[in-house]
Short mmCIF file of C-alpha atoms in Angstrom, two decimals:
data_model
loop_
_atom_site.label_atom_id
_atom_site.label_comp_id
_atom_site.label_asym_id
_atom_site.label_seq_id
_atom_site.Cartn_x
_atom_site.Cartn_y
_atom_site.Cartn_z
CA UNK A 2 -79.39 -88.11 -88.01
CA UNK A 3 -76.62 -86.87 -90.66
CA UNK A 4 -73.16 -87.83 -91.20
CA UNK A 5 -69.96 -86.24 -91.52
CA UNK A 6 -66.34 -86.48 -91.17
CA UNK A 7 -65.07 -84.66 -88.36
CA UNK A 8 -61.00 -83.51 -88.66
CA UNK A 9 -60.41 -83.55 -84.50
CA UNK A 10 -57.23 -81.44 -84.93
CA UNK A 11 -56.13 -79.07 -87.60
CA UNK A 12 -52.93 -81.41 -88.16
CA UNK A 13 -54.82 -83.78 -89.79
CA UNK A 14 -54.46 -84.13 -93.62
CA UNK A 15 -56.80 -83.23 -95.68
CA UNK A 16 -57.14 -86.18 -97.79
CA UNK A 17 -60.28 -88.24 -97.38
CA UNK A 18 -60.04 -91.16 -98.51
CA UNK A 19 -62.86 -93.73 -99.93
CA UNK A 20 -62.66 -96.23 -97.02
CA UNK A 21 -64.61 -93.57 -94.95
CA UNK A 22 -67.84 -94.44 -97.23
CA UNK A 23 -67.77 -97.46 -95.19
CA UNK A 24 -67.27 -95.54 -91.97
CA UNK A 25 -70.84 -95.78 -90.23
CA UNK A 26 -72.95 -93.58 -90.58
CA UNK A 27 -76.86 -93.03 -90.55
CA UNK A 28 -80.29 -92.11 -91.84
CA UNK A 29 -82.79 -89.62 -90.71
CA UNK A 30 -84.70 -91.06 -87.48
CA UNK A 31 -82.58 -93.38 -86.87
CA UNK A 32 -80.89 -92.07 -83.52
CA UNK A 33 -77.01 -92.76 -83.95
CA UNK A 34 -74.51 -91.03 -86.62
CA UNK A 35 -71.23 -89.97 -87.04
CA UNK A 36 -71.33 -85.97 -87.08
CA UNK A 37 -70.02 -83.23 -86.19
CA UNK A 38 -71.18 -79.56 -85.04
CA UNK A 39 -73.78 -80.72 -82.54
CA UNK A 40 -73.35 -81.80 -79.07
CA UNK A 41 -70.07 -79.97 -78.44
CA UNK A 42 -70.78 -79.55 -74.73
CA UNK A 43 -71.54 -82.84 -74.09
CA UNK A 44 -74.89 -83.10 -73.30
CA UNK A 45 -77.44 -85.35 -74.75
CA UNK A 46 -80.35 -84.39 -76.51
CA UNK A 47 -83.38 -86.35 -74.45
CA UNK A 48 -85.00 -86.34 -77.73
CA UNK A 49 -82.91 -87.94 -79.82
CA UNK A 50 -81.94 -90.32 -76.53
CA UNK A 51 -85.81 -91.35 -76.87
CA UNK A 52 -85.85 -91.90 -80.34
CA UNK A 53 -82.58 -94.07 -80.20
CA UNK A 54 -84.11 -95.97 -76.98
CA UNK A 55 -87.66 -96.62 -79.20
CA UNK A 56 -85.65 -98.19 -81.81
CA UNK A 57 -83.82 -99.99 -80.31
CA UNK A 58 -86.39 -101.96 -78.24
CA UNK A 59 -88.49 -101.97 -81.65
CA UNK A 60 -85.44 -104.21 -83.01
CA UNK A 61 -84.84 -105.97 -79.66
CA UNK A 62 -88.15 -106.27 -77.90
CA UNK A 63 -86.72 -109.36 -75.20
CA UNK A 64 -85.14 -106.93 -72.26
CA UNK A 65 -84.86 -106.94 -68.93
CA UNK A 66 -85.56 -103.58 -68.65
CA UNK A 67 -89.05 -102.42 -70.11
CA UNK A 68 -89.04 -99.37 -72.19
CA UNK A 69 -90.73 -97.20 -70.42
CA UNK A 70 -88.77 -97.80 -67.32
CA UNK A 71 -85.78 -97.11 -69.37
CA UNK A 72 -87.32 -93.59 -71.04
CA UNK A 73 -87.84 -92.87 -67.65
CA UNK A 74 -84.18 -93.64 -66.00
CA UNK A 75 -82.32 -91.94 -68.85
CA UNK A 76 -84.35 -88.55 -68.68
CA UNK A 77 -84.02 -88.25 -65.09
CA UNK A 78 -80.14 -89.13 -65.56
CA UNK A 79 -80.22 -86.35 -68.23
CA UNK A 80 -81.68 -84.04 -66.09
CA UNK A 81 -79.13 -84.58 -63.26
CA UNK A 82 -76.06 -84.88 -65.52
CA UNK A 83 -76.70 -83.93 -68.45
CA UNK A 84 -76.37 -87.29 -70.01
CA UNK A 85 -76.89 -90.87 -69.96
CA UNK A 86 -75.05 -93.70 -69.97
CA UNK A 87 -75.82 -96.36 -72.38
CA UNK A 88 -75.41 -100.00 -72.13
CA UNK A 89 -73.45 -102.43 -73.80
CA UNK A 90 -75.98 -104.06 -75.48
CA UNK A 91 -77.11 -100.44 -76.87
CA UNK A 92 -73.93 -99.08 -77.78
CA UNK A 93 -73.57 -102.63 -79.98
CA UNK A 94 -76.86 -102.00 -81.29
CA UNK A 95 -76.20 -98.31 -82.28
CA UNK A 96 -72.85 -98.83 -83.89
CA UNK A 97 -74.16 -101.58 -86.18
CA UNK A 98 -77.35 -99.66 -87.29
CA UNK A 99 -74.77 -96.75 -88.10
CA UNK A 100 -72.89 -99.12 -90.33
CA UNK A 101 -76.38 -100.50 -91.87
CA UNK A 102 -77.31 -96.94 -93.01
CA UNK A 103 -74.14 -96.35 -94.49
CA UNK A 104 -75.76 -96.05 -98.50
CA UNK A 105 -72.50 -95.72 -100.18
CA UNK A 106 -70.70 -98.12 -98.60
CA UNK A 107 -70.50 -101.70 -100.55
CA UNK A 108 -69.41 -103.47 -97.32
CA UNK A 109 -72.74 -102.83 -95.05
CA UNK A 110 -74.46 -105.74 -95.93
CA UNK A 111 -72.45 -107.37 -93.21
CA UNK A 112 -73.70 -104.95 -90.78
CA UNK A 113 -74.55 -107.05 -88.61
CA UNK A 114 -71.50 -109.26 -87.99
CA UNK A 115 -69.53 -105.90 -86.95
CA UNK A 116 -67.51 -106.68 -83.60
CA UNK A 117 -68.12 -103.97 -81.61
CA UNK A 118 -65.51 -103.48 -78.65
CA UNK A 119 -66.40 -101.31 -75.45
CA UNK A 120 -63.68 -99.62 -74.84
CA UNK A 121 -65.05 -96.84 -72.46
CA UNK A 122 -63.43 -97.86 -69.53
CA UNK A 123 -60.00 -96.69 -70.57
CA UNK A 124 -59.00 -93.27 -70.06
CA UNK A 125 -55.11 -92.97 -70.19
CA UNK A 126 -53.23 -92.78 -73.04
CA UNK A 127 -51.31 -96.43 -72.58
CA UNK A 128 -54.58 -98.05 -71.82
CA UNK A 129 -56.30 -96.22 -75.08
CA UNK A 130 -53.05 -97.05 -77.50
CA UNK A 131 -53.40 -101.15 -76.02
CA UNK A 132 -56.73 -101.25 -77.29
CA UNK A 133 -55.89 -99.49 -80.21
CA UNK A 134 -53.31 -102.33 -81.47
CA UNK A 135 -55.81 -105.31 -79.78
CA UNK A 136 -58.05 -103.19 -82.33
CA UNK A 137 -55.90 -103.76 -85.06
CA UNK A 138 -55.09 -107.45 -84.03
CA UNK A 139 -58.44 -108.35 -84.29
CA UNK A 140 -59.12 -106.15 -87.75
CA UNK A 141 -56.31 -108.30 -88.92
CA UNK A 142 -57.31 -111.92 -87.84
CA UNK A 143 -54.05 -113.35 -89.46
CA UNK A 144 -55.08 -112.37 -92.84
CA UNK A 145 -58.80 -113.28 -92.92
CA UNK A 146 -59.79 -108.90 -92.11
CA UNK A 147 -63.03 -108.70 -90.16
CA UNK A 148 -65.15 -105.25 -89.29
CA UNK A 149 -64.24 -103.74 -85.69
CA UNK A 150 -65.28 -100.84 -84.12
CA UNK A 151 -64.04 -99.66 -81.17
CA UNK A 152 -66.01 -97.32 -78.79
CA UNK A 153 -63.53 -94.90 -76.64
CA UNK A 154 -65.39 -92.55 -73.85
CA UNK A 155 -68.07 -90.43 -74.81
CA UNK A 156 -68.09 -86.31 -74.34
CA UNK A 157 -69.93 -85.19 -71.06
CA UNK A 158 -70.81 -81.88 -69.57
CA UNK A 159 -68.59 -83.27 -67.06
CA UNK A 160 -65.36 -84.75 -69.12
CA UNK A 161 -64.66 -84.78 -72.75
CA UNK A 162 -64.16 -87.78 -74.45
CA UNK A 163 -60.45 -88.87 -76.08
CA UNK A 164 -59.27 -87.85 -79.68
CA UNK A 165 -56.92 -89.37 -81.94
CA UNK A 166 -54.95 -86.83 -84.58
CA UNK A 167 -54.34 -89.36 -86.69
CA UNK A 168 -57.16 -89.59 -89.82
CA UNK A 169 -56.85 -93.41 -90.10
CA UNK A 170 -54.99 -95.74 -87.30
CA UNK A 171 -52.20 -97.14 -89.76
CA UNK A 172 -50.78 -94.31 -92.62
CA UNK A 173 -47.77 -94.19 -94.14
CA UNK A 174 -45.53 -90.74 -93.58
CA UNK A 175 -44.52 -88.74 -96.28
CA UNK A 176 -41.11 -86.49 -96.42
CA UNK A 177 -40.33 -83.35 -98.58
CA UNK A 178 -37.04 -83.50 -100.25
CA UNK A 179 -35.19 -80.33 -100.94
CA UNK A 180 -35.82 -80.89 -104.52
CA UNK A 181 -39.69 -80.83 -104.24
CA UNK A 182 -40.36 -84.76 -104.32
CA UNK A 183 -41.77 -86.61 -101.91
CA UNK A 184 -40.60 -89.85 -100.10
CA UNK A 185 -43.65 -91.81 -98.86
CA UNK A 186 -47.16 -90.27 -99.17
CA UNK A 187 -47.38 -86.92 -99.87
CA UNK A 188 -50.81 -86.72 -98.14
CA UNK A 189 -48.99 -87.04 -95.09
CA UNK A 190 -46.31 -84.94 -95.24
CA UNK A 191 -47.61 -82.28 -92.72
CA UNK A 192 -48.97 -84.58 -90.31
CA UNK A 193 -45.44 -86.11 -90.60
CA UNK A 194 -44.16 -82.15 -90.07
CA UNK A 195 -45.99 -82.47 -86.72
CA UNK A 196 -45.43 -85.38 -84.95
CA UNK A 197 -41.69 -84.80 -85.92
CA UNK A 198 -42.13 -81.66 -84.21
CA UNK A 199 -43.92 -83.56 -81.32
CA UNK A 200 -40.85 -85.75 -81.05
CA UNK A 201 -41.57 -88.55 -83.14
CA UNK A 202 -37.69 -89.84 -84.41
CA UNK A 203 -38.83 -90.48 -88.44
CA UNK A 204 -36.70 -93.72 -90.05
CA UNK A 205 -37.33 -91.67 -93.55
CA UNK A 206 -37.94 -94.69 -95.82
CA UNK A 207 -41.19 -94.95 -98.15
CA UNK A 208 -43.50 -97.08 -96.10
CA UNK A 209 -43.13 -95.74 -92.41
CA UNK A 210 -45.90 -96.23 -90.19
CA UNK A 211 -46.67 -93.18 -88.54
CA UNK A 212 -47.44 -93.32 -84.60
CA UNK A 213 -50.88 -92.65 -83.52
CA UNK A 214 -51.08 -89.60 -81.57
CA UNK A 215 -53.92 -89.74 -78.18
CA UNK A 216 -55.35 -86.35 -76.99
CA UNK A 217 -56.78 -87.26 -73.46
CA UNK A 218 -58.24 -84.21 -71.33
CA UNK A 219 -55.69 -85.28 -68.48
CA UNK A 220 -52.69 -85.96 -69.70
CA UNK A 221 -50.57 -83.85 -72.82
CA UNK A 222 -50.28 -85.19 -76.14
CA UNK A 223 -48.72 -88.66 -76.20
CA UNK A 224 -47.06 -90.42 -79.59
CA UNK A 225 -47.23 -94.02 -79.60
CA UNK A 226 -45.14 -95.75 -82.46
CA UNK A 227 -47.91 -98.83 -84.00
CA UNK A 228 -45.84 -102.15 -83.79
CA UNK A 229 -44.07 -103.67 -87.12
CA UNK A 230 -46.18 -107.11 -86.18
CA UNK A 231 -47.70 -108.55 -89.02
CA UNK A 232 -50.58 -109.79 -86.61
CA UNK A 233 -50.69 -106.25 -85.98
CA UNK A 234 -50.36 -104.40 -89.16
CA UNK A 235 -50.58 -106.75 -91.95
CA UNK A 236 -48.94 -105.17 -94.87
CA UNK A 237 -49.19 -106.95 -98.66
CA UNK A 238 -46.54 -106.68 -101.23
CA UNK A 239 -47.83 -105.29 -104.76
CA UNK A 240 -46.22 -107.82 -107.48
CA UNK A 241 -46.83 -108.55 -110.71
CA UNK A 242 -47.24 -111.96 -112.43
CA UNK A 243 -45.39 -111.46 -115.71
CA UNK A 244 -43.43 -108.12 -115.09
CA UNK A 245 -40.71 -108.40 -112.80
CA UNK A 246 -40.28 -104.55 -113.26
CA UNK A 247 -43.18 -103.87 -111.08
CA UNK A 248 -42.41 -106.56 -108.16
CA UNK A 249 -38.58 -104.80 -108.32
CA UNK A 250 -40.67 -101.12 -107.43
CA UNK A 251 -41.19 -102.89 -104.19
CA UNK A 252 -44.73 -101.25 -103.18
CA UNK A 253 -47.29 -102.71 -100.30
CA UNK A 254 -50.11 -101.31 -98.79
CA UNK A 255 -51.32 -102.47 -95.47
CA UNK A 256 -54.43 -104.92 -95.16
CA UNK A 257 -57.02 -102.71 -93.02
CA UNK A 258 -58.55 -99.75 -93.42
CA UNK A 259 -59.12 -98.24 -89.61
CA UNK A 260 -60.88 -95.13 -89.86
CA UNK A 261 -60.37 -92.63 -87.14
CA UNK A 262 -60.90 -89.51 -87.62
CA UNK A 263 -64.82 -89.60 -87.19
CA UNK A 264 -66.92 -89.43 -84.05
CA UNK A 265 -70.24 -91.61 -83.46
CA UNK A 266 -72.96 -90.34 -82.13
CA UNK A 267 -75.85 -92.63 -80.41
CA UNK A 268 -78.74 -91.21 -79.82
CA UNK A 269 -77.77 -87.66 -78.57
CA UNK A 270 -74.29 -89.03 -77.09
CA UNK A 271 -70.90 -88.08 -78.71
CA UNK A 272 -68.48 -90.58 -79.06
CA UNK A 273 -65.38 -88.54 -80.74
CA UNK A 274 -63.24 -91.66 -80.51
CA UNK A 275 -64.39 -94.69 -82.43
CA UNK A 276 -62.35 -96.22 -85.07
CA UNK A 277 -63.90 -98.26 -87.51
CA UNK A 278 -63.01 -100.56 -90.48
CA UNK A 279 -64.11 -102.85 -92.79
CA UNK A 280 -62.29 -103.89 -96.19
CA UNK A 281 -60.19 -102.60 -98.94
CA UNK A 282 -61.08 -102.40 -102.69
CA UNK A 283 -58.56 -103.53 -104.63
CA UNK A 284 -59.59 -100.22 -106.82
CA UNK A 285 -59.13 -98.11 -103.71
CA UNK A 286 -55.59 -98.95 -103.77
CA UNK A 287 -54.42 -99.49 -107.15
CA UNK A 288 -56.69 -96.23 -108.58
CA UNK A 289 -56.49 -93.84 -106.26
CA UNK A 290 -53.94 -94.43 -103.63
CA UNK A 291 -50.80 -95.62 -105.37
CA UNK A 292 -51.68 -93.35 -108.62
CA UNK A 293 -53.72 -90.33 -107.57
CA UNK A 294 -51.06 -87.13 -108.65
CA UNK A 295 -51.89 -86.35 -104.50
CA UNK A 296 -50.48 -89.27 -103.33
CA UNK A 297 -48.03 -91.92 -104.40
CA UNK A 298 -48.37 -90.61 -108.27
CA UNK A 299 -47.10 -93.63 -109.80
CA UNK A 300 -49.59 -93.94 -113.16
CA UNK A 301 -47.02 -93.01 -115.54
CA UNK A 302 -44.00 -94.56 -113.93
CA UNK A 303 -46.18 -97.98 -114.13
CA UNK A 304 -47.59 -97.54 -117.72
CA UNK A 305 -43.91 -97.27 -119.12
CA UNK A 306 -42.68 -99.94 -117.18
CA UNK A 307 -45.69 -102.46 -118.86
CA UNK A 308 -44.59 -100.37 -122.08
CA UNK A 309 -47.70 -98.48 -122.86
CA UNK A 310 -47.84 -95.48 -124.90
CA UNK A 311 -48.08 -92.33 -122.65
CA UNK A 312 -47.94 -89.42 -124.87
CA UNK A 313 -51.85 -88.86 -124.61
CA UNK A 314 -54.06 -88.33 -122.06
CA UNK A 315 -57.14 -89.60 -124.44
#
């Protein structure tokens, strides 16, 4: 098994940022990933189900269903669905294995303390956007940020799965001024274009939340504005100790990291709907997002305010 991101819709930016090195993914053999390109139709590979099914009582030999009983249900449920349905205690299993295999990611040593949330169940866009905030709640855990996943229906032969547009759950928009500059992120400003066009009534400050946007098979596409809860979306103030000029630029970031924009796959089942996150680097924010010339661009605005020389690059 390989992993890569997966843009669900076209509107999403293009940015990708270094939180989804911690997004989980897997090794060869190992049965779950988060991929794209295979599995479009929504049937499982019996192959990769059996691998997955192997491991998994490798790593948890004490079940009440034997192994071979198992092999046995989910190939004859493949063979009259074309899929299987996995159980909770396998879909927990398979999204903390992804996270374990995740090489680049500093964070997977704590693999195994991921909370994974079955959210399966839910299939219109109210009950998906509740879970996505409870998500968000529980990411946040008044300050103290904990790893959630959260596992949203899989594809079928029968039903696809949900998508989300948005690339990460909480984003800040970005507008174009007439002059050329940007207000916000300027990642974001045509994913902002769209959901304006979508209907979504834009404050137009610098740190506006944009609303997550649900693609459901059943229903059309529904905008959901994330609420300005703290509990919810914890957002931290960027000051400096000794140079007022910097707390007076009055920047913040929010706390989590909720990656969204990738599906998980479990041995040969597509979940396109499974936001993740772990923690931020401090470096993440302060060297790439706030400074990067692609987004917030603010390296040269903060070296003259601390009075550095800027006339050379070297």
């Amino acid at each position: 098994m390989t992993v890569t991101s997966e843009s669900i819709r076209p509107h999403t930016t293009s940015a990708h940022p270094a939180s989804a090195h911690c997004a989980p993914r897997t090794v060869p053999g190992s049965g779950a990933d988060l991929a794209s390109g295979s599995g479009d139709d929504g049937i499982a590979d019996p192959y990769e189900a059996e691998e997955f099914l192997r491991q998994f009582h490798a790593e948890n030999p004490r079940q009440s269903v034997p192994l071979d009983a198992r092999l046995r249900g989910m190939r004859a449920d493949i063979d009259t669905t074309g899929t299987y349905v996995h159980t909770t205690e396998e879909l927990t299993f398979g999204a903390r294995v992804a996270w374990r295999n995740a090489s680049r990611c500093i964070g997977r040593l704590y693999w195994n303390s991921l909370r994974v949330l079955d959210r399966r169940k839910a299939q219109a866009p109210t009950q998906i956007y509740e879970h996505l905030v409870d998500h968000l709640r529980q990411a946040t855990n008044a300050g103290r940020i904990r790893p959630v996943i959260s596992v949203f229906a899989p594809d079928t032969p029968a039903r696809r799965g949900p998508r989300l547009w948005n690339d990460q759950l909480i984003r800040y928009a970005g507008y174009r001024n007439d002059d050329g500059t940007v207000l916000g992120d300027p990642a974001y400003v045509r994913f902002t274009e769209q959901v304006r066009l979508l209907g979504w009534q834009a404050p137009q400050g610098p740190h506006d939340i944009l609303p997550v946007v649900i693609d459901t098979p059943d229903d059309k596409l529904q905008l959901f504005d994330l609420p300005r809860d703290p509990d919810v979306i914890l957002e931290v103030p960027i000051v400096h100790p000794h140079h007022q000029r910097i707390t007076d630029l009055g920047l913040r970031w929010h706390a989590v990291p909720a990656i969204s924009h990738m599906r998980l796959r479990i041995g040969g089942v597509n979940y396109p709907l499974a936001p993740f996150n772990g923690w931020y680097m401090g470096t993440e924010i302060g060297a790439r997002n706030l400074v990067d010339a692609d987004r917030y661009n603010l390296l040269a605005d903060i070296a003259t305010l601390l009075g550095l020389d800027t006339t050379s690059e070297s």
